[in-house]
Structure formats: structure tokens, C-alpha cells
Amino acid sequence: MAHIGKRLKTSYEGVDREKFYGLAEAVKVIKAGAKAKFDETVEIALNLGVDPRHADQMVRGVIELPHGTGKTVRVAVFAKADKAEEARKAGADIVGAEDLAEQIQGGMMDFDRCIATPDMMGVVGRLGKILGPRNLMPNPKLGTVTPNVTEAVRAAKAGQVQFRVEKAGIIHAGIGKASFDEDKLVANIKAFVDAINKAKPSGAKGTYLKKVSLSSTMGPGVKLDIATIGG
């Protein structure tokens, strides 16, 4: 464990935990602090002034980041016949119908995004207890229940990010890799925060965007000056 502590110590040097950093400076600090042997994910956390237990304060949606996430996304598609073939041509990793449902019930979870054609929702609906808690349940509002499987697969592979507020009013998401150029990370962060602002629910009262912080997988977290994110 000592080497982990030492690495963290060097990552935290030069980071003021109480300071609110401008967006460009925060990205520089996060990139400098990402010292792991792998390409760390840059993560954003937003504290929102909402209580998601109320339906009119739920914040969820999907955004295609301008520069993707840098992550390889494995896509499973529930489809039959021509639509199944279409999904395979679009680059889906796993395609099936009742057979795929049986595999998932048997514990196969080798995918990051699940898409279904509308006619397959009778089959997919039975997997709610497995897919729901993992945020993998296909949903028309998120574009993952659709007859247009080509577009859905392409969007998932291109770095589309789904977001959903958690119980404490927090949204977490990976918005790129530490190896990304600073300007690409800045553009992704601005696009993500913009999407959260546009998804502001009707029931939100008072300050909506309360706190935003950035971190990398193994590095320190920094607080963002929200005023520098807009535009």
C-alpha cells in the first residue's frame, strides 16, 4: 500500500483542496495529477439542488460528447431478423432475442449499453431486476428503445454518456481520458454541464447547480468555479 500512498501524495502536491479552480486551470491540474500507469478517466461530479425522490425533480438524459469518452463501449442489442443484422453491421458486440435474455438471466453481463427494438420490450421487460439497478434498462427517452438500431449503436460507440441523478442529488460521469488534449476535455465538460442545465426539472427550487468537481481515477479532486464553465 505504501507505493499507492506515495503516488497519491505526489498527485496531491500543488492541489489546493479549498480553492475553486477556473475550468482551464482545473483541467491542467487534473491532467498533471493523473500519474497512474494506465490512462485514467477524467470524472465529473455535480451536486444539484434537487430531490430525485420527487418525479418533477428527476434529472436524467443523454449527451453525445464532442470528443467522446475515450472508453471502448460494448453494446448489446435485443433485435430479430433484419434489425438484428442491422445491429451487427453497425458494430454491436452482442445481438440476440430470447437467447440473449437467457444469457443475461444466467449472469452474462459483458456489455456497457443495452439497446432494444420496440417489439423486443416484452422480453427485455422481464430483465428489469437485473438491468435496472445497473442503469442498463433500455429506455425510449434515452434513445435506447428504438427501431433505428444503427443510429443507437453508433451513438453508444461514439461516446454518448447517459446521466441520472442519484439519491443525494449528485450526478457522476466520465467525460474523457487524462491523455486527451486540454481543449478537448474543456469542450466535453462544457457540453456535459450544458446538458445538465438544459435538463433542469420543473420542480427544482433555489440553486440548481450547487457544486461541480473534477477528478481522475486515481488522482486528487478539485472544485470548479461554476462561473468559468458557461459559454
Backbone as CSV, one residue per row, in Angstrom:
resi,resn,N_x,N_y,N_z,CA_x,CA_y,CA_z,C_x,C_y,C_z
1,MET,0.827,-1.222,0.000,0.000,0.000,0.000,0.860,1.270,0.000
2,ALA,2.114,1.145,0.489,2.962,2.327,0.643,3.129,3.074,-0.685
3,HIS,3.315,2.292,-1.785,3.539,2.953,-3.075,2.303,3.717,-3.534
4,ILE,1.117,3.218,-3.151,-0.121,3.934,-3.510,-0.154,5.263,-2.762
5,GLY,0.169,5.210,-1.475,0.191,6.425,-0.659,1.172,7.443,-1.198
6,LYS,2.346,6.959,-1.612,3.380,7.844,-2.144,2.911,8.502,-3.442
7,ARG,2.276,7.689,-4.300,1.793,8.229,-5.570,0.700,9.278,-5.324
8,LEU,-0.194,8.966,-4.392,-1.258,9.929,-4.072,-0.669,11.222,-3.541
9,LYS,0.364,11.083,-2.695,0.999,12.265,-2.105,1.563,13.159,-3.204
10,THR,2.247,12.543,-4.184,2.807,13.353,-5.274,1.684,13.933,-6.143
11,SER,0.570,13.193,-6.289,-0.568,13.702,-7.069,-1.186,14.922,-6.400
12,TYR,-1.190,14.914,-5.052,-1.864,15.987,-4.326,-1.003,17.234,-4.174
13,GLU,0.298,17.106,-4.423,1.170,18.267,-4.314,0.719,19.335,-5.306
14,GLY,0.616,20.548,-4.827,0.209,21.632,-5.721,-1.292,21.740,-5.904
15,VAL,-2.072,20.908,-5.206,-3.529,20.983,-5.304,-4.083,21.613,-4.031
16,ASP,-4.768,22.713,-4.191,-5.412,23.387,-3.059,-6.837,22.855,-2.946
17,ARG,-7.089,22.071,-1.896,-8.387,21.395,-1.749,-9.535,22.381,-1.510
18,GLU,-9.217,23.564,-1.039,-10.276,24.529,-0.715,-10.526,25.525,-1.848
19,LYS,-9.598,25.584,-2.777,-9.697,26.578,-3.860,-10.737,26.173,-4.897
20,PHE,-11.411,27.157,-5.477,-12.294,26.926,-6.618,-11.517,27.293,-7.881
21,TYR,-11.222,26.298,-8.684,-10.384,26.483,-9.863,-11.216,26.886,-11.080
22,GLY,-10.634,27.751,-11.917,-11.225,28.020,-13.218,-11.147,26.748,-14.053
23,LEU,-12.032,26.602,-15.031,-12.133,25.345,-15.777,-10.810,24.943,-16.434
24,ALA,-10.177,25.863,-17.153,-8.930,25.528,-17.866,-7.838,25.122,-16.884
25,GLU,-7.731,25.853,-15.766,-6.707,25.541,-14.757,-6.999,24.186,-14.102
26,ALA,-8.277,23.925,-13.829,-8.663,22.651,-13.200,-8.271,21.471,-14.076
27,VAL,-8.492,21.606,-15.382,-8.148,20.529,-16.321,-6.635,20.287,-16.312
28,LYS,-5.841,21.376,-16.269,-4.375,21.247,-16.198,-3.971,20.479,-14.938
29,VAL,-4.577,20.845,-13.807,-4.251,20.215,-12.520,-4.598,18.725,-12.538
30,ILE,-5.761,18.404,-13.079,-6.208,17.003,-13.136,-5.280,16.182,-14.031
31,LYS,-4.913,16.735,-15.182,-4.003,16.026,-16.093,-2.639,15.796,-15.422
32,ALA,-2.166,16.811,-14.707,-0.859,16.698,-14.041,-0.908,15.682,-12.895
33,GLY,-2.076,15.566,-12.264,-2.212,14.660,-11.116,-2.489,13.218,-11.497
34,ALA,-2.756,12.961,-12.786,-3.061,11.594,-13.240,-1.749,10.862,-13.516
35,LYS,-1.213,10.226,-12.485,0.128,9.636,-12.585,0.108,8.105,-12.616
36,ALA,-1.065,7.512,-12.748,-1.146,6.044,-12.764,-0.528,5.495,-14.044
37,LYS,-0.286,4.176,-14.045,0.354,3.544,-15.206,-0.636,3.311,-16.349
38,PHE,-1.925,3.583,-16.118,-2.924,3.436,-17.172,-3.517,4.807,-17.475
39,ASP,-4.243,4.896,-18.576,-4.852,6.169,-18.979,-6.107,6.410,-18.128
40,GLU,-5.959,7.249,-17.119,-7.059,7.449,-16.164,-8.258,8.148,-16.817
41,THR,-9.430,7.842,-16.297,-10.651,8.519,-16.730,-10.792,9.828,-15.962
42,VAL,-11.170,10.874,-16.666,-11.472,12.149,-16.007,-12.957,12.137,-15.670
43,GLU,-13.252,12.340,-14.385,-14.627,12.216,-13.908,-15.142,13.556,-13.396
44,ILE,-16.422,13.784,-13.626,-17.068,14.997,-13.134,-18.154,14.602,-12.142
45,ALA,-18.302,15.391,-11.096,-19.385,15.181,-10.124,-20.104,16.513,-9.932
46,LEU,-21.421,16.484,-10.052,-22.223,17.701,-9.892,-23.215,17.506,-8.755
47,ASN,-23.227,18.455,-7.822,-24.235,18.452,-6.755,-25.368,19.378,-7.181
48,LEU,-26.562,18.801,-7.297,-27.711,19.574,-7.771,-28.708,19.823,-6.643
49,GLY,-29.393,20.952,-6.734,-30.418,21.292,-5.740,-31.741,20.645,-6.073
50,VAL,-31.746,19.310,-6.122,-32.976,18.572,-6.412,-33.098,17.386,-5.461
51,ASP,-34.324,16.924,-5.289,-34.590,15.695,-4.535,-35.225,14.708,-5.516
52,PRO,-34.414,13.768,-6.036,-34.909,12.888,-7.104,-36.013,11.919,-6.675
53,ARG,-36.347,11.933,-5.385,-37.486,11.088,-4.946,-38.803,11.649,-5.487
54,HIS,-38.779,12.938,-5.844,-39.964,13.563,-6.447,-39.837,13.505,-7.968
55,ALA,-40.866,13.030,-8.625,-40.822,12.843,-10.089,-40.494,14.140,-10.817
56,ASP,-40.983,15.281,-10.306,-40.749,16.548,-11.010,-39.378,17.143,-10.686
57,GLN,-38.541,16.388,-9.948,-37.171,16.837,-9.679,-36.136,15.826,-10.199
58,MET,-36.582,14.859,-10.990,-35.662,13.872,-11.558,-34.869,14.499,-12.706
59,VAL,-33.576,14.263,-12.712,-32.709,14.746,-13.794,-32.077,13.533,-14.460
60,ARG,-32.410,13.329,-15.721,-31.781,12.237,-16.462,-31.791,12.573,-17.940
61,GLY,-30.898,11.960,-18.657,-30.847,12.226,-20.089,-29.612,11.602,-20.697
62,VAL,-29.277,12.077,-21.872,-28.162,11.502,-22.610,-27.504,12.614,-23.420
63,ILE,-26.185,12.539,-23.551,-25.473,13.531,-24.353,-24.339,12.849,-25.112
64,GLU,-24.152,13.283,-26.341,-23.016,12.822,-27.121,-21.919,13.868,-26.961
65,LEU,-20.848,13.522,-26.274,-19.772,14.471,-26.021,-19.032,14.786,-27.336
66,PRO,-18.619,16.043,-27.524,-17.985,16.419,-28.792,-16.736,15.600,-29.121
67,HIS,-16.015,15.153,-28.087,-14.774,14.399,-28.329,-14.833,12.977,-27.753
68,GLY,-16.052,12.481,-27.500,-16.196,11.117,-26.989,-15.631,10.964,-25.589
69,THR,-15.646,9.739,-25.077,-15.170,9.488,-23.716,-13.804,8.798,-23.693
70,GLY,-13.381,8.288,-24.841,-12.127,7.546,-24.878,-12.271,6.119,-24.394
71,LYS,-13.493,5.766,-24.017,-13.740,4.423,-23.488,-14.318,3.528,-24.593
72,THR,-13.879,2.273,-24.613,-14.471,1.306,-25.536,-15.780,0.817,-24.930
73,VAL,-16.876,1.054,-25.636,-18.203,0.703,-25.123,-18.689,-0.571,-25.807
74,ARG,-18.988,-1.574,-24.992,-19.551,-2.818,-25.530,-21.070,-2.715,-25.528
75,VAL,-21.671,-2.966,-26.682,-23.103,-2.739,-26.866,-23.840,-4.061,-27.115
76,ALA,-24.890,-4.293,-26.342,-25.780,-5.444,-26.552,-27.082,-4.931,-27.165
77,VAL,-27.596,-5.647,-28.156,-28.837,-5.227,-28.829,-29.844,-6.377,-28.839
78,PHE,-31.044,-6.073,-28.369,-32.162,-7.018,-28.485,-32.895,-6.719,-29.782
79,ALA,-32.788,-7.624,-30.742,-33.446,-7.421,-32.041,-33.564,-8.761,-32.751
80,LYS,-34.466,-8.800,-33.722,-34.675,-10.017,-34.516,-34.516,-9.724,-36.008
81,ALA,-34.265,-10.783,-36.771,-34.281,-10.749,-38.240,-33.470,-9.587,-38.809
82,ASP,-34.125,-8.742,-39.650,-33.403,-7.662,-40.330,-32.761,-6.693,-39.348
83,LYS,-33.470,-6.399,-38.260,-32.952,-5.446,-37.261,-31.720,-6.021,-36.561
84,ALA,-31.696,-7.334,-36.350,-30.529,-7.978,-35.744,-29.323,-7.838,-36.671
85,GLU,-29.569,-8.046,-37.965,-28.491,-7.922,-38.955,-27.991,-6.484,-39.028
86,GLU,-28.933,-5.555,-38.958,-28.600,-4.126,-38.986,-27.704,-3.773,-37.795
87,ALA,-28.050,-4.318,-36.615,-27.269,-4.052,-35.403,-25.847,-4.582,-35.542
88,ARG,-25.719,-5.792,-36.109,-24.383,-6.387,-36.302,-23.541,-5.534,-37.256
89,LYS,-24.163,-5.084,-38.333,-23.442,-4.256,-39.301,-23.011,-2.929,-38.684
90,ALA,-23.803,-2.421,-37.747,-23.498,-1.141,-37.099,-22.365,-1.278,-36.076
91,GLY,-22.004,-2.535,-35.742,-20.887,-2.743,-34.818,-21.271,-3.192,-33.423
92,ALA,-22.541,-3.646,-33.250,-22.953,-4.151,-31.936,-22.106,-5.374,-31.560
93,ASP,-21.762,-5.483,-30.285,-20.905,-6.577,-29.821,-21.693,-7.861,-29.571
94,ILE,-22.934,-7.724,-29.082,-23.774,-8.875,-28.764,-25.166,-8.591,-29.324
95,VAL,-25.716,-9.515,-30.087,-27.059,-9.333,-30.654,-27.855,-10.607,-30.404
96,GLY,-29.107,-10.446,-29.963,-29.935,-11.620,-29.739,-31.341,-11.233,-29.355
97,ALA,-32.141,-12.226,-28.998,-33.533,-12.002,-28.590,-33.764,-12.803,-27.303
98,GLU,-34.652,-13.817,-27.364,-34.887,-14.635,-26.171,-33.600,-15.305,-25.689
99,ASP,-32.740,-15.689,-26.656,-31.469,-16.328,-26.281,-30.579,-15.383,-25.479
100,LEU,-30.577,-14.087,-25.850,-29.778,-13.099,-25.123,-30.353,-12.877,-23.721
101,ALA,-31.693,-12.865,-23.634,-32.336,-12.721,-22.323,-31.933,-13.878,-21.395
102,GLU,-31.888,-15.079,-21.939,-31.486,-16.242,-21.135,-30.044,-16.125,-20.672
103,GLN,-29.171,-15.642,-21.558,-27.763,-15.460,-21.187,-27.626,-14.462,-20.036
104,ILE,-28.382,-13.343,-20.120,-28.311,-12.317,-19.068,-28.861,-12.866,-17.761
105,GLN,-29.957,-13.628,-17.835,-30.502,-14.253,-16.627,-29.507,-15.237,-16.017
106,GLY,-28.651,-15.792,-16.875,-27.625,-16.731,-16.401,-26.377,-16.044,-15.872
107,GLY,-26.364,-14.709,-15.906,-25.244,-13.980,-15.308,-24.305,-13.305,-16.291
108,MET,-24.572,-13.406,-17.605,-23.709,-12.762,-18.599,-23.999,-11.256,-18.633
109,MET,-23.000,-10.475,-18.255,-23.178,-9.011,-18.250,-22.019,-8.325,-18.969
110,ASP,-21.574,-8.895,-20.069,-20.380,-8.415,-20.750,-20.695,-7.272,-21.721
111,PHE,-21.361,-6.236,-21.215,-21.686,-5.081,-22.066,-21.909,-3.856,-21.191
112,ASP,-21.773,-2.669,-21.827,-21.893,-1.390,-21.107,-23.160,-0.623,-21.465
113,ARG,-23.802,-1.010,-22.583,-25.012,-0.319,-23.024,-25.950,-1.357,-23.628
114,CYS,-27.231,-1.217,-23.361,-28.215,-2.173,-23.865,-29.270,-1.425,-24.676
115,ILE,-29.473,-1.881,-25.901,-30.417,-1.257,-26.839,-31.455,-2.312,-27.240
116,ALA,-32.691,-1.887,-27.483,-33.729,-2.837,-27.896,-34.651,-2.197,-28.922
117,THR,-35.127,-3.002,-29.870,-36.182,-2.525,-30.763,-37.495,-2.607,-29.973
118,PRO,-38.477,-1.753,-30.298,-39.723,-1.715,-29.510,-40.413,-3.077,-29.372
119,ASP,-40.362,-3.911,-30.415,-41.052,-5.208,-30.366,-40.395,-6.196,-29.404
120,MET,-39.184,-5.869,-28.924,-38.482,-6.779,-28.005,-38.705,-6.424,-26.532
121,MET,-39.462,-5.367,-26.261,-39.570,-4.916,-24.872,-40.333,-5.892,-23.977
122,GLY,-41.169,-6.744,-24.568,-41.835,-7.788,-23.780,-40.814,-8.738,-23.176
123,VAL,-39.788,-9.055,-23.953,-38.706,-9.937,-23.486,-37.794,-9.186,-22.518
124,VAL,-37.410,-7.967,-22.905,-36.477,-7.179,-22.102,-37.093,-6.801,-20.748
125,GLY,-38.401,-6.538,-20.750,-39.085,-6.142,-19.517,-38.905,-7.132,-18.382
126,ARG,-38.751,-8.410,-18.725,-38.579,-9.435,-17.691,-37.200,-9.365,-17.030
127,LEU,-36.300,-8.563,-17.608,-34.944,-8.450,-17.078,-34.767,-7.198,-16.218
128,GLY,-35.887,-6.551,-15.902,-35.835,-5.287,-15.156,-35.037,-5.342,-13.871
129,LYS,-35.174,-6.447,-13.130,-34.487,-6.557,-11.835,-32.979,-6.691,-12.005
130,ILE,-32.550,-7.169,-13.171,-31.112,-7.323,-13.429,-30.550,-6.050,-14.064
131,LEU,-31.232,-5.555,-15.102,-30.709,-4.411,-15.848,-30.965,-3.077,-15.145
132,GLY,-32.108,-2.968,-14.468,-32.492,-1.710,-13.814,-31.451,-1.169,-12.848
133,PRO,-31.053,-1.970,-11.838,-30.081,-1.470,-10.854,-28.728,-1.102,-11.456
134,ARG,-28.408,-1.664,-12.609,-27.123,-1.361,-13.264,-27.257,-0.213,-14.274
135,ASN,-28.431,0.402,-14.304,-28.685,1.521,-15.224,-28.531,1.094,-16.688
136,LEU,-28.898,-0.153,-16.987,-28.757,-0.691,-18.347,-30.099,-0.940,-19.037
137,MET,-31.192,-0.651,-18.342,-32.502,-0.933,-18.909,-32.772,-0.020,-20.113
138,PRO,-33.066,-0.601,-21.283,-33.395,0.238,-22.447,-34.579,1.155,-22.145
139,ASN,-34.487,2.386,-22.659,-35.486,3.401,-22.329,-35.720,4.295,-23.548
140,PRO,-36.978,4.461,-23.971,-37.248,5.297,-25.155,-36.745,6.732,-24.998
141,LYS,-36.821,7.282,-23.750,-36.398,8.671,-23.518,-34.896,8.846,-23.732
142,LEU,-34.151,7.765,-23.567,-32.698,7.830,-23.726,-32.252,7.349,-25.103
143,GLY,-33.240,7.033,-25.959,-32.917,6.605,-27.318,-32.416,5.179,-27.408
144,THR,-32.604,4.403,-26.314,-32.124,3.014,-26.329,-33.246,2.007,-26.572
145,VAL,-34.479,2.484,-26.680,-35.563,1.671,-27.260,-35.941,2.380,-28.545
146,THR,-35.584,1.786,-29.676,-35.747,2.486,-30.951,-35.715,1.498,-32.115
147,PRO,-36.458,1.786,-33.177,-36.337,0.960,-34.380,-35.047,1.277,-35.141
148,ASN,-34.454,2.452,-34.852,-33.236,2.866,-35.555,-32.001,2.362,-34.808
149,VAL,-31.746,1.054,-34.922,-30.641,0.464,-34.150,-29.279,0.935,-34.662
150,THR,-29.177,1.232,-35.941,-27.886,1.700,-36.483,-27.445,2.975,-35.783
151,GLU,-28.341,3.940,-35.701,-28.027,5.218,-35.058,-27.749,5.018,-33.568
152,ALA,-28.529,4.181,-32.890,-28.350,3.950,-31.450,-27.001,3.302,-31.149
153,VAL,-26.620,2.322,-31.962,-25.321,1.663,-31.778,-24.194,2.655,-32.053
154,ARG,-24.328,3.415,-33.144,-23.292,4.400,-33.489,-23.101,5.419,-32.367
155,ALA,-24.215,5.925,-31.815,-24.139,6.923,-30.745,-23.459,6.347,-29.500
156,ALA,-23.817,5.102,-29.149,-23.213,4.465,-27.975,-21.710,4.289,-28.161
157,LYS,-21.318,3.893,-29.361,-19.902,3.666,-29.651,-19.124,4.984,-29.750
158,ALA,-19.818,6.054,-30.124,-19.149,7.348,-30.341,-18.858,8.080,-29.034
159,GLY,-19.334,7.570,-27.927,-19.043,8.217,-26.652,-20.225,8.957,-26.077
160,GLN,-21.408,8.433,-26.327,-22.612,9.002,-25.742,-22.618,8.687,-24.240
161,VAL,-22.963,9.662,-23.432,-22.985,9.469,-21.980,-24.414,9.610,-21.471
162,GLN,-24.873,8.621,-20.728,-26.167,8.719,-20.056,-25.932,9.280,-18.656
163,PHE,-26.831,10.136,-18.207,-26.692,10.652,-16.841,-28.013,10.516,-16.096
164,ARG,-27.895,10.308,-14.809,-29.073,10.166,-13.955,-28.697,10.597,-12.541
165,VAL,-29.491,11.486,-11.968,-29.176,11.981,-10.633,-29.407,10.883,-9.590
166,GLU,-28.479,10.789,-8.627,-28.591,9.791,-7.560,-29.349,10.386,-6.373
167,LYS,-29.587,9.538,-5.372,-30.433,9.934,-4.235,-30.028,11.253,-3.589
168,ALA,-28.741,11.473,-3.425,-28.293,12.683,-2.725,-28.251,13.913,-3.632
169,GLY,-28.781,13.803,-4.859,-28.773,14.930,-5.775,-27.452,15.075,-6.516
170,ILE,-26.717,13.972,-6.640,-25.403,14.006,-7.289,-25.439,13.265,-8.630
171,ILE,-24.740,13.820,-9.611,-24.549,13.152,-10.900,-23.056,12.921,-11.093
172,HIS,-22.676,11.690,-11.396,-21.281,11.338,-11.704,-21.201,10.910,-13.167
173,ALA,-20.112,11.239,-13.830,-19.910,10.752,-15.203,-18.442,10.833,-15.578
174,GLY,-18.019,9.926,-16.447,-16.692,10.002,-17.045,-16.790,10.838,-18.308
175,ILE,-15.946,11.868,-18.419,-16.084,12.772,-19.573,-14.816,12.833,-20.433
176,GLY,-13.989,11.795,-20.347,-12.793,11.765,-21.179,-11.671,11.029,-20.476
177,LYS,-10.501,11.064,-21.081,-9.312,10.412,-20.533,-8.236,11.455,-20.242
178,ALA,-7.360,11.129,-19.289,-6.294,12.065,-18.909,-5.367,12.370,-20.082
179,SER,-5.326,11.466,-21.069,-4.460,11.670,-22.239,-5.051,12.654,-23.250
180,PHE,-6.323,13.002,-23.088,-6.959,13.952,-24.014,-6.254,15.315,-23.938
181,ASP,-6.239,16.043,-25.050,-5.760,17.432,-25.028,-6.643,18.239,-24.085
182,GLU,-6.049,19.268,-23.486,-6.800,20.098,-22.535,-8.059,20.691,-23.164
183,ASP,-7.936,21.171,-24.412,-9.096,21.833,-25.036,-10.241,20.852,-25.281
184,LYS,-9.905,19.577,-25.529,-10.956,18.567,-25.732,-11.674,18.259,-24.420
185,LEU,-10.919,18.186,-23.336,-11.549,17.963,-22.028,-12.431,19.145,-21.654
186,VAL,-11.937,20.356,-21.892,-12.725,21.562,-21.591,-14.030,21.547,-22.384
187,ALA,-13.946,21.214,-23.678,-15.147,21.190,-24.529,-16.131,20.125,-24.047
188,ASN,-15.628,18.951,-23.659,-16.505,17.882,-23.154,-17.193,18.298,-21.864
189,ILE,-16.433,18.933,-20.961,-17.001,19.353,-19.669,-18.093,20.396,-19.897
190,LYS,-17.806,21.382,-20.760,-18.805,22.427,-21.040,-20.071,21.814,-21.629
191,ALA,-19.898,20.874,-22.555,-21.064,20.237,-23.186,-21.871,19.448,-22.165
192,PHE,-21.169,18.755,-21.252,-21.872,17.941,-20.253,-22.656,18.830,-19.281
193,VAL,-22.007,19.868,-18.778,-22.682,20.772,-17.827,-23.855,21.474,-18.503
194,ASP,-23.681,21.829,-19.773,-24.766,22.455,-20.538,-25.973,21.508,-20.629
195,ALA,-25.687,20.217,-20.845,-26.771,19.229,-20.934,-27.502,19.103,-19.600
196,ILE,-26.748,19.167,-18.499,-27.363,19.090,-17.167,-28.253,20.316,-16.939
197,ASN,-27.757,21.493,-17.331,-28.552,22.712,-17.173,-29.841,22.653,-17.995
198,LYS,-29.728,22.122,-19.220,-30.914,22.019,-20.083,-31.910,20.994,-19.543
199,ALA,-31.427,20.046,-18.749,-32.308,19.005,-18.193,-32.917,19.433,-16.854
200,LYS,-32.759,20.702,-16.496,-33.289,21.191,-15.209,-34.782,20.900,-15.117
201,PRO,-35.199,20.163,-14.082,-36.613,19.775,-13.988,-37.500,20.904,-13.476
202,SER,-38.784,20.773,-13.755,-39.746,21.823,-13.380,-39.820,22.027,-11.872
203,GLY,-39.559,20.964,-11.101,-39.704,21.059,-9.642,-38.480,21.561,-8.904
204,ALA,-37.388,21.878,-9.626,-36.151,22.337,-8.967,-36.367,23.712,-8.354
205,LYS,-36.020,23.847,-7.077,-36.187,25.121,-6.353,-34.804,25.635,-5.929
206,GLY,-34.672,26.951,-5.842,-33.416,27.528,-5.367,-32.271,27.281,-6.338
207,THR,-31.052,27.184,-5.790,-29.866,26.984,-6.629,-29.886,25.580,-7.212
208,TYR,-29.792,25.502,-8.524,-29.840,24.199,-9.204,-28.455,23.556,-9.235
209,LEU,-27.475,24.286,-9.796,-26.108,23.758,-9.879,-25.338,24.268,-8.667
210,LYS,-25.196,23.405,-7.655,-24.614,23.850,-6.386,-23.102,23.708,-6.335
211,LYS,-22.590,22.601,-6.835,-21.150,22.356,-6.747,-20.726,21.453,-7.896
212,VAL,-19.566,21.718,-8.474,-19.021,20.868,-9.541,-17.565,20.561,-9.196
213,SER,-17.199,19.294,-9.266,-15.796,18.946,-9.028,-15.305,17.978,-10.094
214,LEU,-13.988,18.008,-10.295,-13.330,17.150,-11.277,-12.309,16.281,-10.569
215,SER,-12.108,15.077,-11.079,-11.050,14.217,-10.560,-10.630,13.260,-11.670
216,SER,-9.525,12.554,-11.438,-9.179,11.437,-12.316,-9.299,10.168,-11.481
217,THR,-9.237,9.010,-12.124,-9.491,7.740,-11.435,-8.690,7.613,-10.141
218,MET,-7.403,7.917,-10.199,-6.532,7.732,-9.046,-6.011,9.045,-8.468
219,GLY,-6.337,10.150,-9.116,-5.767,11.438,-8.708,-6.670,12.217,-7.765
220,PRO,-6.214,13.407,-7.372,-6.982,14.244,-6.450,-8.187,14.877,-7.133
221,GLY,-9.135,15.338,-6.335,-10.287,16.055,-6.871,-10.102,17.544,-6.675
222,VAL,-10.636,18.339,-7.600,-10.581,19.791,-7.433,-11.988,20.361,-7.624
223,LYS,-12.241,21.454,-6.926,-13.536,22.118,-7.039,-13.483,23.135,-8.182
224,LEU,-14.564,23.211,-8.934,-14.614,24.132,-10.076,-15.374,25.399,-9.735
225,ASP,-14.861,26.507,-10.245,-15.592,27.771,-10.190,-16.666,27.703,-11.274
226,ILE,-17.917,27.545,-10.859,-19.016,27.284,-11.804,-19.114,28.402,-12.856
227,ALA,-18.773,29.628,-12.478,-18.888,30.766,-13.410,-17.996,30.590,-14.634
228,THR,-16.931,29.783,-14.533,-15.993,29.629,-15.654,-16.403,28.501,-16.613
229,ILE,-17.499,27.806,-16.302,-17.899,26.670,-17.134,-18.801,27.097,-18.283
230,GLY,-19.590,28.131,-18.027,-20.582,28.548,-19.032,-19.941,29.049,-20.319
231,GLY,-20.765,29.188,-21.352,-20.297,29.736,-22.615,-19.737,28.677,-23.530
